[in-house]
Amino acid sequence: QVHLVESEGGLVQAGGSLTLSCAASGRSFNAYNMGWFRQAPGKEREFVAAISWGGANTYYADSVKGRFTISRDSAKNTVHLQMNSLKPEDTAVYYCAADSRRAGDPDYAKWGSWGQGTQVTVSS
């Protein structure tokens, strides 16, 4: 029900920062929850962060807590993932997601819409 288009990822050094963006269309931006997942080669898709439809509540995986920040911009049409203090283990394809019934749901199967995925590589 929601079309999601992600910005380009990139290659950064460990300890560096990178911000991903995801533009949503198809329905009211504030009518649904938004989030980010990631998937490394040979691994299961992993929950990273999420934000409620109103933007008041945020949720983070323990592995990124304190380093990553999810936000919705003032135009209410884009979600961002600011990644700081990046580690090599953060290397993965990052997917924007939308349409969970519970804003912080870590189960990827509970999310209904997905972006195309973008590669983030962190060098040591």
mmCIF file of N, CA and C in Angstrom:
data_model
loop_
_atom_site.group_PDB
_atom_site.id
_atom_site.type_symbol
_atom_site.label_atom_id
_atom_site.label_comp_id
_atom_site.label_asym_id
_atom_site.label_seq_id
_atom_site.Cartn_x
_atom_site.Cartn_y
_atom_site.Cartn_z
ATOM 1 N N GLN A 1 0.817 -1.206 0.000
ATOM 2 C CA GLN A 1 0.000 0.000 0.000
ATOM 3 C C GLN A 1 0.855 1.263 0.000
ATOM 4 N N VAL A 2 2.113 1.148 0.435
ATOM 5 C CA VAL A 2 3.021 2.279 0.502
ATOM 6 C C VAL A 2 4.245 1.997 -0.365
ATOM 7 N N HIS A 3 4.566 2.950 -1.234
ATOM 8 C CA HIS A 3 5.747 2.840 -2.076
ATOM 9 C C HIS A 3 6.911 3.531 -1.377
ATOM 10 N N LEU A 4 8.025 2.818 -1.223
ATOM 11 C CA LEU A 4 9.182 3.325 -0.502
ATOM 12 C C LEU A 4 10.409 3.340 -1.397
ATOM 13 N N VAL A 5 11.091 4.486 -1.441
ATOM 14 C CA VAL A 5 12.300 4.639 -2.236
ATOM 15 C C VAL A 5 13.426 5.115 -1.328
ATOM 16 N N GLU A 6 14.493 4.331 -1.261
ATOM 17 C CA GLU A 6 15.609 4.637 -0.387
ATOM 18 C C GLU A 6 16.708 5.402 -1.112
ATOM 19 N N SER A 7 17.454 6.179 -0.339
ATOM 20 C CA SER A 7 18.621 6.869 -0.861
ATOM 21 C C SER A 7 19.762 5.871 -1.011
ATOM 22 N N GLU A 8 20.823 6.307 -1.677
ATOM 23 C CA GLU A 8 21.996 5.462 -1.862
ATOM 24 C C GLU A 8 22.740 5.288 -0.548
ATOM 25 N N GLY A 9 23.278 4.107 -0.338
ATOM 26 C CA GLY A 9 24.092 3.852 0.839
ATOM 27 C C GLY A 9 25.496 4.346 0.593
ATOM 28 N N GLY A 10 26.478 3.588 1.058
ATOM 29 C CA GLY A 10 27.843 3.998 0.811
ATOM 30 C C GLY A 10 28.860 3.201 1.586
ATOM 31 N N LEU A 11 30.111 3.587 1.397
ATOM 32 C CA LEU A 11 31.252 2.978 2.072
ATOM 33 C C LEU A 11 31.836 3.987 3.041
ATOM 34 N N VAL A 12 31.939 3.602 4.305
ATOM 35 C CA VAL A 12 32.498 4.488 5.323
ATOM 36 C C VAL A 12 33.486 3.721 6.185
ATOM 37 N N GLN A 13 34.370 4.453 6.833
ATOM 38 C CA GLN A 13 35.324 3.845 7.744
ATOM 39 C C GLN A 13 34.698 3.635 9.117
ATOM 40 N N ALA A 14 35.179 2.647 9.840
ATOM 41 C CA ALA A 14 34.709 2.405 11.197
ATOM 42 C C ALA A 14 34.843 3.672 12.028
ATOM 43 N N GLY A 15 33.803 3.958 12.802
ATOM 44 C CA GLY A 15 33.776 5.164 13.602
ATOM 45 C C GLY A 15 33.135 6.338 12.897
ATOM 46 N N GLY A 16 32.895 6.200 11.613
ATOM 47 C CA GLY A 16 32.299 7.260 10.838
ATOM 48 C C GLY A 16 30.789 7.274 10.910
ATOM 49 N N SER A 17 30.180 8.161 10.119
ATOM 50 C CA SER A 17 28.731 8.339 10.135
ATOM 51 C C SER A 17 28.156 8.301 8.729
ATOM 52 N N LEU A 18 26.890 7.937 8.656
ATOM 53 C CA LEU A 18 26.167 7.889 7.397
ATOM 54 C C LEU A 18 24.682 8.018 7.696
ATOM 55 N N THR A 19 23.959 8.732 6.850
ATOM 56 C CA THR A 19 22.522 8.883 7.026
ATOM 57 C C THR A 19 21.781 8.346 5.817
ATOM 58 N N LEU A 20 20.814 7.495 6.067
ATOM 59 C CA LEU A 20 19.959 6.956 5.021
ATOM 60 C C LEU A 20 18.608 7.657 5.057
ATOM 61 N N SER A 21 17.984 7.774 3.898
ATOM 62 C CA SER A 21 16.668 8.387 3.806
ATOM 63 C C SER A 21 15.735 7.478 3.030
ATOM 64 N N CYS A 22 14.455 7.592 3.321
ATOM 65 C CA CYS A 22 13.443 6.792 2.661
ATOM 66 C C CYS A 22 12.219 7.652 2.414
ATOM 67 N N ALA A 23 11.880 7.839 1.151
ATOM 68 C CA ALA A 23 10.721 8.631 0.772
ATOM 69 C C ALA A 23 9.512 7.734 0.579
ATOM 70 N N ALA A 24 8.399 8.123 1.180
ATOM 71 C CA ALA A 24 7.179 7.331 1.124
ATOM 72 C C ALA A 24 6.108 8.028 0.299
ATOM 73 N N SER A 25 5.313 7.235 -0.370
ATOM 74 C CA SER A 25 4.190 7.762 -1.137
ATOM 75 C C SER A 25 3.087 6.714 -1.183
ATOM 76 N N GLY A 26 1.893 7.147 -1.562
ATOM 77 C CA GLY A 26 0.779 6.227 -1.694
ATOM 78 C C GLY A 26 -0.351 6.463 -0.712
ATOM 79 N N ARG A 27 -0.046 7.030 0.419
ATOM 80 C CA ARG A 27 -1.034 7.364 1.438
ATOM 81 C C ARG A 27 -0.417 8.341 2.424
ATOM 82 N N SER A 28 -1.208 8.820 3.356
ATOM 83 C CA SER A 28 -0.736 9.777 4.352
ATOM 84 C C SER A 28 0.476 9.238 5.097
ATOM 85 N N PHE A 29 1.553 10.022 5.117
ATOM 86 C CA PHE A 29 2.792 9.596 5.740
ATOM 87 C C PHE A 29 2.630 9.312 7.224
ATOM 88 N N ASN A 30 1.791 10.065 7.896
ATOM 89 C CA ASN A 30 1.599 9.904 9.330
ATOM 90 C C ASN A 30 0.559 8.855 9.702
ATOM 91 N N ALA A 31 0.046 8.138 8.713
ATOM 92 C CA ALA A 31 -0.980 7.147 8.975
ATOM 93 C C ALA A 31 -0.419 5.751 9.253
ATOM 94 N N TYR A 32 0.903 5.602 9.205
ATOM 95 C CA TYR A 32 1.501 4.294 9.394
ATOM 96 C C TYR A 32 2.871 4.396 10.059
ATOM 97 N N ASN A 33 3.290 3.295 10.663
ATOM 98 C CA ASN A 33 4.609 3.225 11.276
ATOM 99 C C ASN A 33 5.683 3.041 10.205
ATOM 100 N N MET A 34 6.906 3.462 10.532
ATOM 101 C CA MET A 34 8.023 3.331 9.611
ATOM 102 C C MET A 34 9.202 2.713 10.351
ATOM 103 N N GLY A 35 10.066 2.026 9.624
ATOM 104 C CA GLY A 35 11.211 1.411 10.268
ATOM 105 C C GLY A 35 12.313 1.051 9.302
ATOM 106 N N TRP A 36 13.388 0.533 9.865
ATOM 107 C CA TRP A 36 14.536 0.075 9.101
ATOM 108 C C TRP A 36 14.939 -1.317 9.549
ATOM 109 N N PHE A 37 15.233 -2.170 8.586
ATOM 110 C CA PHE A 37 15.802 -3.486 8.816
ATOM 111 C C PHE A 37 17.094 -3.589 8.033
ATOM 112 N N ARG A 38 17.905 -4.586 8.350
ATOM 113 C CA ARG A 38 19.121 -4.818 7.578
ATOM 114 C C ARG A 38 19.358 -6.308 7.439
ATOM 115 N N GLN A 39 20.105 -6.666 6.401
ATOM 116 C CA GLN A 39 20.391 -8.066 6.142
ATOM 117 C C GLN A 39 21.804 -8.220 5.598
ATOM 118 N N ALA A 40 22.624 -8.960 6.329
ATOM 119 C CA ALA A 40 23.975 -9.265 5.903
ATOM 120 C C ALA A 40 23.965 -10.588 5.145
ATOM 121 N N PRO A 41 24.961 -10.833 4.290
ATOM 122 C CA PRO A 41 25.002 -12.085 3.521
ATOM 123 C C PRO A 41 24.915 -13.316 4.416
ATOM 124 N N GLY A 42 23.995 -14.223 4.096
ATOM 125 C CA GLY A 42 23.841 -15.449 4.846
ATOM 126 C C GLY A 42 23.115 -15.311 6.163
ATOM 127 N N LYS A 43 22.634 -14.114 6.477
ATOM 128 C CA LYS A 43 21.952 -13.892 7.741
ATOM 129 C C LYS A 43 20.486 -13.530 7.539
ATOM 130 N N GLU A 44 19.723 -13.654 8.614
ATOM 131 C CA GLU A 44 18.308 -13.300 8.608
ATOM 132 C C GLU A 44 18.152 -11.782 8.607
ATOM 133 N N ARG A 45 17.036 -11.313 8.069
ATOM 134 C CA ARG A 45 16.747 -9.890 8.114
ATOM 135 C C ARG A 45 16.568 -9.465 9.573
ATOM 136 N N GLU A 46 17.243 -8.393 9.958
ATOM 137 C CA GLU A 46 17.330 -7.967 11.341
ATOM 138 C C GLU A 46 16.700 -6.594 11.553
ATOM 139 N N PHE A 47 15.905 -6.474 12.588
ATOM 140 C CA PHE A 47 15.314 -5.199 12.961
ATOM 141 C C PHE A 47 16.387 -4.228 13.412
ATOM 142 N N VAL A 48 16.282 -2.977 12.986
ATOM 143 C CA VAL A 48 17.246 -1.946 13.351
ATOM 144 C C VAL A 48 16.594 -0.849 14.179
ATOM 145 N N ALA A 49 15.556 -0.229 13.642
ATOM 146 C CA ALA A 49 14.900 0.879 14.320
ATOM 147 C C ALA A 49 13.523 1.107 13.728
ATOM 148 N N ALA A 50 12.657 1.778 14.494
ATOM 149 C CA ALA A 50 11.320 2.101 14.013
ATOM 150 C C ALA A 50 10.822 3.371 14.681
ATOM 151 N N ILE A 51 9.816 3.981 14.059
ATOM 152 C CA ILE A 51 9.216 5.197 14.585
ATOM 153 C C ILE A 51 7.717 5.123 14.372
ATOM 154 N N SER A 52 6.956 5.572 15.370
ATOM 155 C CA SER A 52 5.504 5.488 15.292
ATOM 156 C C SER A 52 4.950 6.445 14.243
ATOM 157 N N TRP A 53 3.694 6.225 13.862
ATOM 158 C CA TRP A 53 3.081 7.038 12.804
ATOM 159 C C TRP A 53 3.063 8.514 13.138
ATOM 160 N N GLY A 54 2.945 8.848 14.423
ATOM 161 C CA GLY A 54 2.935 10.238 14.837
ATOM 162 C C GLY A 54 4.315 10.805 15.103
ATOM 163 N N GLY A 55 5.331 9.953 15.107
ATOM 164 C CA GLY A 55 6.695 10.396 15.328
ATOM 165 C C GLY A 55 7.087 10.567 16.788
ATOM 166 N N ALA A 56 6.180 10.270 17.703
ATOM 167 C CA ALA A 56 6.449 10.494 19.117
ATOM 168 C C ALA A 56 7.271 9.378 19.751
ATOM 169 N N ASN A 57 7.169 8.175 19.227
ATOM 170 C CA ASN A 57 7.838 7.021 19.822
ATOM 171 C C ASN A 57 8.844 6.408 18.864
ATOM 172 N N THR A 58 10.016 6.084 19.395
ATOM 173 C CA THR A 58 11.052 5.428 18.609
ATOM 174 C C THR A 58 11.482 4.140 19.285
ATOM 175 N N TYR A 59 11.999 3.216 18.473
ATOM 176 C CA TYR A 59 12.396 1.899 18.949
ATOM 177 C C TYR A 59 13.709 1.513 18.287
ATOM 178 N N TYR A 60 14.591 0.868 19.048
ATOM 179 C CA TYR A 60 15.898 0.508 18.531
ATOM 180 C C TYR A 60 16.300 -0.898 18.956
ATOM 181 N N ALA A 61 16.990 -1.585 18.069
ATOM 182 C CA ALA A 61 17.611 -2.844 18.431
ATOM 183 C C ALA A 61 18.744 -2.564 19.414
ATOM 184 N N ASP A 62 18.991 -3.498 20.312
ATOM 185 C CA ASP A 62 20.055 -3.322 21.295
ATOM 186 C C ASP A 62 21.409 -3.085 20.629
ATOM 187 N N SER A 63 21.621 -3.693 19.483
ATOM 188 C CA SER A 63 22.899 -3.596 18.799
ATOM 189 C C SER A 63 23.210 -2.201 18.262
ATOM 190 N N VAL A 64 22.186 -1.361 18.098
ATOM 191 C CA VAL A 64 22.400 -0.020 17.555
ATOM 192 C C VAL A 64 22.005 1.083 18.527
ATOM 193 N N LYS A 65 21.437 0.725 19.659
ATOM 194 C CA LYS A 65 21.003 1.705 20.648
ATOM 195 C C LYS A 65 22.157 2.615 21.047
ATOM 196 N N GLY A 66 21.910 3.916 21.017
ATOM 197 C CA GLY A 66 22.929 4.883 21.369
ATOM 198 C C GLY A 66 23.797 5.322 20.216
ATOM 199 N N ARG A 67 23.716 4.619 19.087
ATOM 200 C CA ARG A 67 24.522 4.955 17.915
ATOM 201 C C ARG A 67 23.672 5.425 16.739
ATOM 202 N N PHE A 68 22.495 4.842 16.577
ATOM 203 C CA PHE A 68 21.613 5.174 15.460
ATOM 204 C C PHE A 68 20.429 6.002 15.945
ATOM 205 N N THR A 69 19.929 6.869 15.081
ATOM 206 C CA THR A 69 18.757 7.675 15.390
ATOM 207 C C THR A 69 17.802 7.670 14.211
ATOM 208 N N ILE A 70 16.551 7.323 14.467
ATOM 209 C CA ILE A 70 15.534 7.356 13.428
ATOM 210 C C ILE A 70 14.682 8.605 13.622
ATOM 211 N N SER A 71 14.259 9.216 12.523
ATOM 212 C CA SER A 71 13.456 10.422 12.603
ATOM 213 C C SER A 71 12.582 10.577 11.372
ATOM 214 N N ARG A 72 11.560 11.409 11.493
ATOM 215 C CA ARG A 72 10.698 11.769 10.372
ATOM 216 C C ARG A 72 10.871 13.273 10.169
ATOM 217 N N ASP A 73 11.043 13.705 8.916
ATOM 218 C CA ASP A 73 11.330 15.108 8.680
ATOM 219 C C ASP A 73 10.070 15.967 8.767
ATOM 220 N N SER A 74 10.275 17.289 8.747
ATOM 221 C CA SER A 74 9.176 18.230 8.934
ATOM 222 C C SER A 74 8.134 18.161 7.825
ATOM 223 N N ALA A 75 8.519 17.694 6.655
ATOM 224 C CA ALA A 75 7.592 17.584 5.531
ATOM 225 C C ALA A 75 6.680 16.365 5.664
ATOM 226 N N LYS A 76 6.994 15.480 6.591
ATOM 227 C CA LYS A 76 6.183 14.290 6.881
ATOM 228 C C LYS A 76 6.094 13.325 5.711
ATOM 229 N N ASN A 77 7.127 13.312 4.898
ATOM 230 C CA ASN A 77 7.123 12.391 3.761
ATOM 231 C C ASN A 77 8.401 11.559 3.645
ATOM 232 N N THR A 78 9.318 11.727 4.603
ATOM 233 C CA THR A 78 10.587 11.024 4.555
ATOM 234 C C THR A 78 11.017 10.569 5.946
ATOM 235 N N VAL A 79 11.551 9.363 6.035
ATOM 236 C CA VAL A 79 12.109 8.866 7.277
ATOM 237 C C VAL A 79 13.621 8.751 7.106
ATOM 238 N N HIS A 80 14.366 9.091 8.155
ATOM 239 C CA HIS A 80 15.821 9.066 8.106
ATOM 240 C C HIS A 80 16.387 8.109 9.144
ATOM 241 N N LEU A 81 17.538 7.564 8.844
ATOM 242 C CA LEU A 81 18.287 6.766 9.802
ATOM 243 C C LEU A 81 19.693 7.337 9.871
ATOM 244 N N GLN A 82 19.981 8.039 10.955
ATOM 245 C CA GLN A 82 21.309 8.592 11.173
ATOM 246 C C GLN A 82 22.144 7.559 11.905
ATOM 247 N N MET A 83 23.247 7.155 11.298
ATOM 248 C CA MET A 83 24.096 6.114 11.853
ATOM 249 C C MET A 83 25.443 6.709 12.233
ATOM 250 N N ASN A 84 25.756 6.657 13.510
ATOM 251 C CA ASN A 84 27.014 7.165 14.027
ATOM 252 C C ASN A 84 27.835 6.025 14.617
ATOM 253 N N SER A 85 29.120 6.296 14.819
ATOM 254 C CA SER A 85 30.028 5.305 15.410
ATOM 255 C C SER A 85 29.885 3.945 14.740
ATOM 256 N N LEU A 86 29.901 3.955 13.435
ATOM 257 C CA LEU A 86 29.681 2.729 12.670
ATOM 258 C C LEU A 86 30.778 1.699 12.900
ATOM 259 N N LYS A 87 30.358 0.440 12.890
ATOM 260 C CA LYS A 87 31.248 -0.688 13.097
ATOM 261 C C LYS A 87 31.204 -1.602 11.882
ATOM 262 N N PRO A 88 32.255 -2.380 11.649
ATOM 263 C CA PRO A 88 32.233 -3.316 10.516
ATOM 264 C C PRO A 88 31.022 -4.251 10.544
ATOM 265 N N GLU A 89 30.558 -4.631 11.724
ATOM 266 C CA GLU A 89 29.406 -5.510 11.830
ATOM 267 C C GLU A 89 28.090 -4.848 11.433
ATOM 268 N N ASP A 90 28.111 -3.539 11.183
ATOM 269 C CA ASP A 90 26.936 -2.848 10.663
ATOM 270 C C ASP A 90 26.799 -3.027 9.161
ATOM 271 N N THR A 91 27.793 -3.604 8.525
ATOM 272 C CA THR A 91 27.762 -3.823 7.084
ATOM 273 C C THR A 91 26.594 -4.726 6.712
ATOM 274 N N ALA A 92 25.739 -4.242 5.816
ATOM 275 C CA ALA A 92 24.552 -4.988 5.414
ATOM 276 C C ALA A 92 23.799 -4.211 4.351
ATOM 277 N N VAL A 93 22.796 -4.851 3.779
ATOM 278 C CA VAL A 93 21.835 -4.149 2.950
ATOM 279 C C VAL A 93 20.746 -3.637 3.875
ATOM 280 N N TYR A 94 20.465 -2.352 3.802
ATOM 281 C CA TYR A 94 19.476 -1.732 4.672
ATOM 282 C C TYR A 94 18.164 -1.515 3.924
ATOM 283 N N TYR A 95 17.070 -1.933 4.540
ATOM 284 C CA TYR A 95 15.743 -1.842 3.947
ATOM 285 C C TYR A 95 14.834 -0.943 4.768
ATOM 286 N N CYS A 96 14.197 -0.016 4.103
ATOM 287 C CA CYS A 96 13.151 0.787 4.716
ATOM 288 C C CYS A 96 11.865 -0.033 4.733
ATOM 289 N N ALA A 97 11.078 0.093 5.794
ATOM 290 C CA ALA A 97 9.847 -0.671 5.926
ATOM 291 C C ALA A 97 8.710 0.196 6.448
ATOM 292 N N ALA A 98 7.491 -0.215 6.141
ATOM 293 C CA ALA A 98 6.306 0.501 6.597
ATOM 294 C C ALA A 98 5.155 -0.464 6.808
ATOM 295 N N ASP A 99 4.136 0.019 7.502
ATOM 296 C CA ASP A 99 2.876 -0.702 7.677
ATOM 297 C C ASP A 99 2.911 -1.841 8.684
ATOM 298 N N SER A 100 3.595 -1.665 9.800
ATOM 299 C CA SER A 100 3.483 -2.617 10.897
ATOM 300 C C SER A 100 2.298 -2.220 11.763
ATOM 301 N N ARG A 101 1.672 -3.199 12.395
ATOM 302 C CA ARG A 101 0.577 -2.896 13.314
ATOM 303 C C ARG A 101 1.111 -2.386 14.637
ATOM 304 N N ARG A 102 2.290 -2.845 15.011
ATOM 305 C CA ARG A 102 2.974 -2.381 16.207
ATOM 306 C C ARG A 102 4.242 -1.669 15.769
ATOM 307 N N ALA A 103 4.419 -0.435 16.188
ATOM 308 C CA ALA A 103 5.487 0.423 15.700
ATOM 309 C C ALA A 103 6.873 -0.178 15.839
ATOM 310 N N GLY A 104 7.150 -0.823 16.957
ATOM 311 C CA GLY A 104 8.477 -1.353 17.198
ATOM 312 C C GLY A 104 8.616 -2.846 16.962
ATOM 313 N N ASP A 105 7.739 -3.421 16.169
ATOM 314 C CA ASP A 105 7.749 -4.864 15.946
ATOM 315 C C ASP A 105 9.032 -5.316 15.256
ATOM 316 N N PRO A 106 9.825 -6.173 15.895
ATOM 317 C CA PRO A 106 11.090 -6.636 15.308
ATOM 318 C C PRO A 106 10.942 -7.758 14.293
ATOM 319 N N ASP A 107 9.740 -8.280 14.124
ATOM 320 C CA ASP A 107 9.482 -9.371 13.190
ATOM 321 C C ASP A 107 9.241 -8.810 11.794
ATOM 322 N N TYR A 108 10.159 -9.082 10.874
ATOM 323 C CA TYR A 108 10.043 -8.528 9.524
ATOM 324 C C TYR A 108 8.776 -8.965 8.809
ATOM 325 N N ALA A 109 8.237 -10.123 9.179
ATOM 326 C CA ALA A 109 7.033 -10.632 8.534
ATOM 327 C C ALA A 109 5.798 -9.812 8.878
ATOM 328 N N LYS A 110 5.879 -8.989 9.901
ATOM 329 C CA LYS A 110 4.752 -8.166 10.330
ATOM 330 C C LYS A 110 4.704 -6.810 9.626
ATOM 331 N N TRP A 111 5.675 -6.535 8.786
ATOM 332 C CA TRP A 111 5.722 -5.276 8.041
ATOM 333 C C TRP A 111 5.264 -5.498 6.609
ATOM 334 N N GLY A 112 4.432 -4.608 6.112
ATOM 335 C CA GLY A 112 3.773 -4.831 4.841
ATOM 336 C C GLY A 112 4.410 -4.227 3.602
ATOM 337 N N SER A 113 5.231 -3.203 3.749
ATOM 338 C CA SER A 113 5.826 -2.523 2.598
ATOM 339 C C SER A 113 7.327 -2.388 2.786
ATOM 340 N N TRP A 114 8.057 -2.490 1.671
ATOM 341 C CA TRP A 114 9.520 -2.488 1.729
ATOM 342 C C TRP A 114 10.154 -1.640 0.643
ATOM 343 N N GLY A 115 11.262 -0.999 0.998
ATOM 344 C CA GLY A 115 12.070 -0.298 0.022
ATOM 345 C C GLY A 115 12.928 -1.283 -0.741
ATOM 346 N N GLN A 116 13.684 -0.771 -1.712
ATOM 347 C CA GLN A 116 14.476 -1.631 -2.589
ATOM 348 C C GLN A 116 15.760 -2.165 -1.949
ATOM 349 N N GLY A 117 16.180 -1.570 -0.856
ATOM 350 C CA GLY A 117 17.406 -1.969 -0.190
ATOM 351 C C GLY A 117 18.604 -1.192 -0.697
ATOM 352 N N THR A 118 19.499 -0.829 0.204
ATOM 353 C CA THR A 118 20.702 -0.099 -0.169
ATOM 354 C C THR A 118 21.884 -0.627 0.637
ATOM 355 N N GLN A 119 23.030 -0.757 -0.024
ATOM 356 C CA GLN A 119 24.211 -1.339 0.603
ATOM 357 C C GLN A 119 24.953 -0.327 1.462
ATOM 358 N N VAL A 120 25.252 -0.718 2.692
ATOM 359 C CA VAL A 120 26.103 0.054 3.581
ATOM 360 C C VAL A 120 27.283 -0.827 3.951
ATOM 361 N N THR A 121 28.484 -0.349 3.671
ATOM 362 C CA THR A 121 29.692 -1.099 3.978
ATOM 363 C C THR A 121 30.577 -0.275 4.899
ATOM 364 N N VAL A 122 30.998 -0.880 5.994
ATOM 365 C CA VAL A 122 31.855 -0.211 6.965
ATOM 366 C C VAL A 122 33.197 -0.927 6.991
ATOM 367 N N SER A 123 34.253 -0.216 6.649
ATOM 368 C CA SER A 123 35.584 -0.795 6.617
ATOM 369 C C SER A 123 36.274 -0.630 7.960
ATOM 370 N N SER A 124 37.159 -1.560 8.284
ATOM 371 C CA SER A 124 37.871 -1.521 9.544
ATOM 372 C C SER A 124 39.115 -0.664 9.462
#
